[in-house]
mmCIF file with all atom_site columns, C-alpha atoms in Angstrom:
data_model
loop_
_atom_site.group_PDB
_atom_site.id
_atom_site.type_symbol
_atom_site.label_atom_id
_atom_site.label_alt_id
_atom_site.label_comp_id
_atom_site.label_asym_id
_atom_site.label_entity_id
_atom_site.label_seq_id
_atom_site.pdbx_PDB_ins_code
_atom_site.Cartn_x
_atom_site.Cartn_y
_atom_site.Cartn_z
_atom_site.occupancy
_atom_site.B_iso_or_equiv
_atom_site.pdbx_formal_charge
_atom_site.auth_seq_id
_atom_site.auth_comp_id
_atom_site.auth_asym_id
_atom_site.auth_atom_id
_atom_site.pdbx_PDB_model_num
ATOM 1   C CA . MET O 1 1   ? 10.685  2.439   -8.257  1.00 92.00 ? 53  MET O CA 1
ATOM 2   C CA . ASP O 1 2   ? 8.559   5.169   -6.624  1.00 96.00 ? 54  ASP O CA 1
ATOM 3   C CA . ILE O 1 3   ? 6.649   3.697   -3.681  1.00 97.00 ? 55  ILE O CA 1
ATOM 4   C CA . LEU O 1 4   ? 4.126   5.390   -1.422  1.00 98.00 ? 56  LEU O CA 1
ATOM 5   C CA . ILE O 1 5   ? 3.856   3.986   2.099   1.00 98.00 ? 57  ILE O CA 1
ATOM 6   C CA . VAL O 1 6   ? 0.591   4.795   3.876   1.00 98.00 ? 58  VAL O CA 1
ATOM 7   C CA . GLU O 1 7   ? 1.173   3.824   7.510   1.00 97.00 ? 59  GLU O CA 1
ATOM 8   C CA . ASP O 1 8   ? 0.166   5.550   10.743  1.00 96.00 ? 60  ASP O CA 1
ATOM 9   C CA . ASP O 1 9   ? 2.553   3.625   13.015  1.00 96.00 ? 61  ASP O CA 1
ATOM 10  C CA . PRO O 1 10  ? 5.891   5.511   13.077  1.00 97.00 ? 62  PRO O CA 1
ATOM 11  C CA . VAL O 1 11  ? 7.910   2.383   13.917  1.00 96.00 ? 63  VAL O CA 1
ATOM 12  C CA . ASP O 1 12  ? 6.434   0.396   11.011  1.00 95.00 ? 64  ASP O CA 1
ATOM 13  C CA . MET O 1 13  ? 6.863   3.398   8.712   1.00 97.00 ? 65  MET O CA 1
ATOM 14  C CA . LYS O 1 14  ? 10.538  3.758   9.627   1.00 97.00 ? 66  LYS O CA 1
ATOM 15  C CA . LEU O 1 15  ? 11.214  0.037   9.109   1.00 95.00 ? 67  LEU O CA 1
ATOM 16  C CA . LEU O 1 16  ? 9.397   -0.188  5.767   1.00 96.00 ? 68  LEU O CA 1
ATOM 17  C CA . SER O 1 17  ? 11.016  2.985   4.504   1.00 97.00 ? 69  SER O CA 1
ATOM 18  C CA . ALA O 1 18  ? 14.516  1.836   5.483   1.00 96.00 ? 70  ALA O CA 1
ATOM 19  C CA . VAL O 1 19  ? 14.073  -1.566  3.820   1.00 94.00 ? 71  VAL O CA 1
ATOM 20  C CA . LEU O 1 20  ? 12.751  -0.056  0.599   1.00 95.00 ? 72  LEU O CA 1
ATOM 21  C CA . LYS O 1 21  ? 15.438  2.629   0.423   1.00 96.00 ? 73  LYS O CA 1
ATOM 22  C CA . ALA O 1 22  ? 18.098  -0.047  1.000   1.00 94.00 ? 74  ALA O CA 1
ATOM 23  C CA . ASN O 1 23  ? 16.687  -1.780  -2.091  1.00 91.00 ? 75  ASN O CA 1
ATOM 24  C CA . ASP O 1 24  ? 17.049  1.412   -4.157  1.00 93.00 ? 76  ASP O CA 1
ATOM 25  C CA . HIS O 1 25  ? 13.384  2.422   -4.113  1.00 94.00 ? 77  HIS O CA 1
ATOM 26  C CA . ARG O 1 26  ? 12.278  6.048   -3.815  1.00 96.00 ? 78  ARG O CA 1
ATOM 27  C CA . VAL O 1 27  ? 9.867   6.360   -0.903  1.00 97.00 ? 79  VAL O CA 1
ATOM 28  C CA . LEU O 1 28  ? 7.095   8.815   -0.100  1.00 98.00 ? 80  LEU O CA 1
ATOM 29  C CA . GLU O 1 29  ? 5.574   8.513   3.390   1.00 98.00 ? 81  GLU O CA 1
ATOM 30  C CA . LYS O 1 30  ? 2.043   9.471   4.466   1.00 98.00 ? 82  LYS O CA 1
ATOM 31  C CA . ALA O 1 31  ? 0.327   8.722   7.786   1.00 97.00 ? 83  ALA O CA 1
ATOM 32  C CA . SER O 1 32  ? -3.326  8.940   6.705   1.00 97.00 ? 84  SER O CA 1
ATOM 33  C CA . ALA O 1 33  ? -5.527  8.003   3.770   1.00 97.00 ? 85  ALA O CA 1
ATOM 34  C CA . GLU O 1 34  ? -6.488  11.622  3.247   1.00 96.00 ? 86  GLU O CA 1
ATOM 35  C CA . GLN O 1 35  ? -2.843  12.760  3.037   1.00 96.00 ? 87  GLN O CA 1
ATOM 36  C CA . ALA O 1 36  ? -2.068  9.841   0.748   1.00 97.00 ? 88  ALA O CA 1
ATOM 37  C CA . PHE O 1 37  ? -4.900  10.631  -1.679  1.00 96.00 ? 89  PHE O CA 1
ATOM 38  C CA . GLU O 1 38  ? -3.677  14.215  -2.090  1.00 94.00 ? 90  GLU O CA 1
ATOM 39  C CA . ALA O 1 39  ? -0.079  13.025  -2.592  1.00 95.00 ? 91  ALA O CA 1
ATOM 40  C CA . ILE O 1 40  ? -1.126  10.392  -5.144  1.00 95.00 ? 92  ILE O CA 1
ATOM 41  C CA . LYS O 1 41  ? -2.970  12.973  -7.238  1.00 88.00 ? 93  LYS O CA 1
ATOM 42  C CA . ALA O 1 42  ? 0.162   15.151  -7.310  1.00 91.00 ? 94  ALA O CA 1
ATOM 43  C CA . ARG O 1 43  ? 2.771   12.428  -7.744  1.00 90.00 ? 95  ARG O CA 1
ATOM 44  C CA . HIS O 1 44  ? 1.720   9.060   -9.124  1.00 90.00 ? 96  HIS O CA 1
ATOM 45  C CA . PRO O 1 45  ? 3.690   6.335   -7.319  1.00 96.00 ? 97  PRO O CA 1
ATOM 46  C CA . GLU O 1 46  ? 4.392   3.064   -9.089  1.00 95.00 ? 98  GLU O CA 1
ATOM 47  C CA . VAL O 1 47  ? 3.188   1.004   -6.091  1.00 97.00 ? 99  VAL O CA 1
ATOM 48  C CA . ILE O 1 48  ? 1.281   1.816   -2.896  1.00 98.00 ? 100 ILE O CA 1
ATOM 49  C CA . LEU O 1 49  ? 1.911   -0.026  0.387   1.00 98.00 ? 101 LEU O CA 1
ATOM 50  C CA . LEU O 1 50  ? -1.325  0.593   2.263   1.00 98.00 ? 102 LEU O CA 1
ATOM 51  C CA . ASP O 1 51  ? -2.003  -0.090  5.923   1.00 97.00 ? 103 ASP O CA 1
ATOM 52  C CA . LEU O 1 52  ? -5.681  -0.986  6.205   1.00 95.00 ? 104 LEU O CA 1
ATOM 53  C CA . GLN O 1 53  ? -6.176  0.233   9.769   1.00 92.00 ? 105 GLN O CA 1
ATOM 54  C CA . LEU O 1 54  ? -5.757  4.002   9.576   1.00 94.00 ? 106 LEU O CA 1
ATOM 55  C CA . PRO O 1 55  ? -7.259  6.909   11.513  1.00 92.00 ? 107 PRO O CA 1
ATOM 56  C CA . GLY O 1 56  ? -10.151 8.577   9.683   1.00 94.00 ? 108 GLY O CA 1
ATOM 57  C CA . MET O 1 57  ? -10.665 6.951   6.293   1.00 96.00 ? 109 MET O CA 1
ATOM 58  C CA . ASP O 1 58  ? -9.447  3.344   6.479   1.00 95.00 ? 110 ASP O CA 1
ATOM 59  C CA . GLY O 1 59  ? -7.286  1.657   3.880   1.00 96.00 ? 111 GLY O CA 1
ATOM 60  C CA . LEU O 1 60  ? -10.154 -0.246  2.247   1.00 96.00 ? 112 LEU O CA 1
ATOM 61  C CA . ALA O 1 61  ? -11.996 3.021   1.590   1.00 97.00 ? 113 ALA O CA 1
ATOM 62  C CA . LEU O 1 62  ? -8.851  4.558   0.092   1.00 98.00 ? 114 LEU O CA 1
ATOM 63  C CA . ALA O 1 63  ? -8.272  1.498   -2.113  1.00 98.00 ? 115 ALA O CA 1
ATOM 64  C CA . ARG O 1 64  ? -11.850 1.706   -3.424  1.00 97.00 ? 116 ARG O CA 1
ATOM 65  C CA . LEU O 1 65  ? -11.471 5.436   -4.094  1.00 97.00 ? 117 LEU O CA 1
ATOM 66  C CA . LEU O 1 66  ? -8.193  4.951   -5.958  1.00 96.00 ? 118 LEU O CA 1
ATOM 67  C CA . LYS O 1 67  ? -9.574  2.119   -8.097  1.00 95.00 ? 119 LYS O CA 1
ATOM 68  C CA . GLN O 1 68  ? -12.663 4.212   -8.996  1.00 95.00 ? 120 GLN O CA 1
ATOM 69  C CA . THR O 1 69  ? -10.537 7.203   -10.052 1.00 93.00 ? 121 THR O CA 1
ATOM 70  C CA . PRO O 1 70  ? -9.373  6.970   -13.692 1.00 93.00 ? 122 PRO O CA 1
ATOM 71  C CA . ALA O 1 71  ? -6.045  8.715   -12.997 1.00 92.00 ? 123 ALA O CA 1
ATOM 72  C CA . THR O 1 72  ? -5.109  6.266   -10.212 1.00 93.00 ? 124 THR O CA 1
ATOM 73  C CA . CYS O 1 73  ? -6.943  3.010   -10.986 1.00 93.00 ? 125 CYS O CA 1
ATOM 74  C CA . HIS O 1 74  ? -3.830  1.455   -12.584 1.00 93.00 ? 126 HIS O CA 1
ATOM 75  C CA . ILE O 1 75  ? -1.569  1.862   -9.520  1.00 95.00 ? 127 ILE O CA 1
ATOM 76  C CA . PRO O 1 76  ? -0.934  -1.480  -7.767  1.00 96.00 ? 128 PRO O CA 1
ATOM 77  C CA . ILE O 1 77  ? -1.917  -1.486  -4.092  1.00 97.00 ? 129 ILE O CA 1
ATOM 78  C CA . ILE O 1 78  ? -0.429  -3.857  -1.531  1.00 97.00 ? 130 ILE O CA 1
ATOM 79  C CA . ALA O 1 79  ? -2.620  -4.043  1.569   1.00 96.00 ? 131 ALA O CA 1
ATOM 80  C CA . MET O 1 80  ? -0.941  -4.501  4.957   1.00 96.00 ? 132 MET O CA 1
ATOM 81  C CA . THR O 1 81  ? -2.656  -5.361  8.220   1.00 91.00 ? 133 THR O CA 1
ATOM 82  C CA . ALA O 1 82  ? -2.057  -6.804  11.652  1.00 87.00 ? 134 ALA O CA 1
ATOM 83  C CA . ALA O 1 83  ? -5.835  -6.958  12.154  1.00 73.00 ? 135 ALA O CA 1
ATOM 84  C CA . GLN O 1 84  ? -6.682  -10.035 10.072  1.00 68.00 ? 136 GLN O CA 1
ATOM 85  C CA . GLU O 1 85  ? -9.922  -10.509 11.982  1.00 67.00 ? 137 GLU O CA 1
ATOM 86  C CA . LYS O 1 86  ? -11.032 -6.996  10.965  1.00 71.00 ? 138 LYS O CA 1
ATOM 87  C CA . PHE O 1 87  ? -9.597  -6.813  7.431   1.00 72.00 ? 139 PHE O CA 1
ATOM 88  C CA . SER O 1 88  ? -9.592  -10.106 5.535   1.00 84.00 ? 140 SER O CA 1
ATOM 89  C CA . ARG O 1 89  ? -7.638  -10.861 2.379   1.00 89.00 ? 141 ARG O CA 1
ATOM 90  C CA . GLU O 1 90  ? -10.912 -11.246 0.486   1.00 91.00 ? 142 GLU O CA 1
ATOM 91  C CA . GLU O 1 91  ? -12.132 -7.810  1.585   1.00 92.00 ? 143 GLU O CA 1
ATOM 92  C CA . ALA O 1 92  ? -8.845  -6.218  0.559   1.00 94.00 ? 144 ALA O CA 1
ATOM 93  C CA . LEU O 1 93  ? -8.923  -7.844  -2.882  1.00 93.00 ? 145 LEU O CA 1
ATOM 94  C CA . GLN O 1 94  ? -12.586 -6.886  -3.364  1.00 95.00 ? 146 GLN O CA 1
ATOM 95  C CA . ALA O 1 95  ? -11.689 -3.278  -2.504  1.00 95.00 ? 147 ALA O CA 1
ATOM 96  C CA . GLY O 1 96  ? -9.146  -3.314  -5.327  1.00 94.00 ? 148 GLY O CA 1
ATOM 97  C CA . CYS O 1 97  ? -5.914  -4.248  -3.587  1.00 95.00 ? 149 CYS O CA 1
ATOM 98  C CA . ASP O 1 98  ? -3.525  -6.287  -5.706  1.00 93.00 ? 150 ASP O CA 1
ATOM 99  C CA . ALA O 1 99  ? -1.807  -8.099  -2.825  1.00 92.00 ? 151 ALA O CA 1
ATOM 100 C CA . TYR O 1 100 ? -2.261  -8.662  0.915   1.00 93.00 ? 152 TYR O CA 1
ATOM 101 C CA . ILE O 1 101 ? 0.493   -8.801  3.529   1.00 92.00 ? 153 ILE O CA 1
ATOM 102 C CA . VAL O 1 102 ? 0.037   -9.721  7.179   1.00 91.00 ? 154 VAL O CA 1
ATOM 103 C CA . LYS O 1 103 ? 2.086   -7.747  9.692   1.00 90.00 ? 155 LYS O CA 1
ATOM 104 C CA . PRO O 1 104 ? 4.715   -8.036  10.870  1.00 90.00 ? 156 PRO O CA 1
ATOM 105 C CA . VAL O 1 105 ? 5.937   -7.658  7.284   1.00 90.00 ? 157 VAL O CA 1
ATOM 106 C CA . ASP O 1 106 ? 8.580   -10.133 6.123   1.00 89.00 ? 158 ASP O CA 1
ATOM 107 C CA . THR O 1 107 ? 11.179  -7.583  5.052   1.00 86.00 ? 159 THR O CA 1
ATOM 108 C CA . ARG O 1 108 ? 13.206  -10.243 3.225   1.00 85.00 ? 160 ARG O CA 1
ATOM 109 C CA . SER O 1 109 ? 10.456  -10.815 0.667   1.00 87.00 ? 161 SER O CA 1
ATOM 110 C CA . LEU O 1 110 ? 9.008   -7.289  0.547   1.00 89.00 ? 162 LEU O CA 1
ATOM 111 C CA . SER O 1 111 ? 10.865  -6.133  -2.586  1.00 86.00 ? 163 SER O CA 1
ATOM 112 C CA . GLU O 1 112 ? 9.854   -9.332  -4.389  1.00 88.00 ? 164 GLU O CA 1
ATOM 113 C CA . GLN O 1 113 ? 6.196   -8.776  -3.462  1.00 89.00 ? 165 GLN O CA 1
ATOM 114 C CA . ILE O 1 114 ? 6.391   -5.182  -4.689  1.00 92.00 ? 166 ILE O CA 1
ATOM 115 C CA . THR O 1 115 ? 7.992   -6.228  -7.977  1.00 89.00 ? 167 THR O CA 1
ATOM 116 C CA . ARG O 1 116 ? 5.333   -8.911  -8.484  1.00 89.00 ? 168 ARG O CA 1
ATOM 117 C CA . ALA O 1 117 ? 2.477   -6.464  -7.798  1.00 87.00 ? 169 ALA O CA 1
ATOM 118 C CA . ALA O 1 118 ? 3.997   -3.842  -10.115 1.00 88.00 ? 170 ALA O CA 1
ATOM 119 C CA . ALA O 1 119 ? 4.392   -6.392  -12.916 1.00 87.00 ? 171 ALA O CA 1
ATOM 120 C CA . SER O 1 120 ? 0.802   -7.645  -12.697 1.00 74.00 ? 172 SER O CA 1
ATOM 121 C CA . PRO O 1 121 ? -1.547  -4.862  -11.544 1.00 61.00 ? 173 PRO O CA 1
ATOM 122 C CA . GLY O 1 122 ? -5.088  -6.116  -11.218 1.00 58.00 ? 174 GLY O CA 1
ATOM 123 C CA . LYS O 1 123 ? -4.015  -9.721  -10.632 1.00 54.00 ? 175 LYS O CA 1
ATOM 124 C CA . PRO O 1 124 ? -4.139  -10.664 -6.926  1.00 53.00 ? 176 PRO O CA 1
ATOM 125 C CA . ALA O 1 125 ? -0.809  -11.846 -5.547  1.00 49.00 ? 177 ALA O CA 1
#
């Protein structure tokens, strides 16, 4: 499965990427919402892992933009955040995210969460 990780923390990016590659996923990495949006237009991933707290445009704004764009509205988005007080599950789902993960990410269940989101886009997990 082609997965885009949008994460500005290099340590989190490295961990997520390693776990996904170990589970035979193809991974594209971007550190900002702006970079991610350009990459998504060029190469449609099957799932997006989206950190909500990003420099510049935050993850909620990117999720809204993707869900309002006909070419990308079908792509499942899994929101990730360590800042639960700033980005609630409800806000993420309202912005168009299909699932919500609190950091630190449970790497043991990550592939299962991705598979579930990919199988049921538009249905909150």
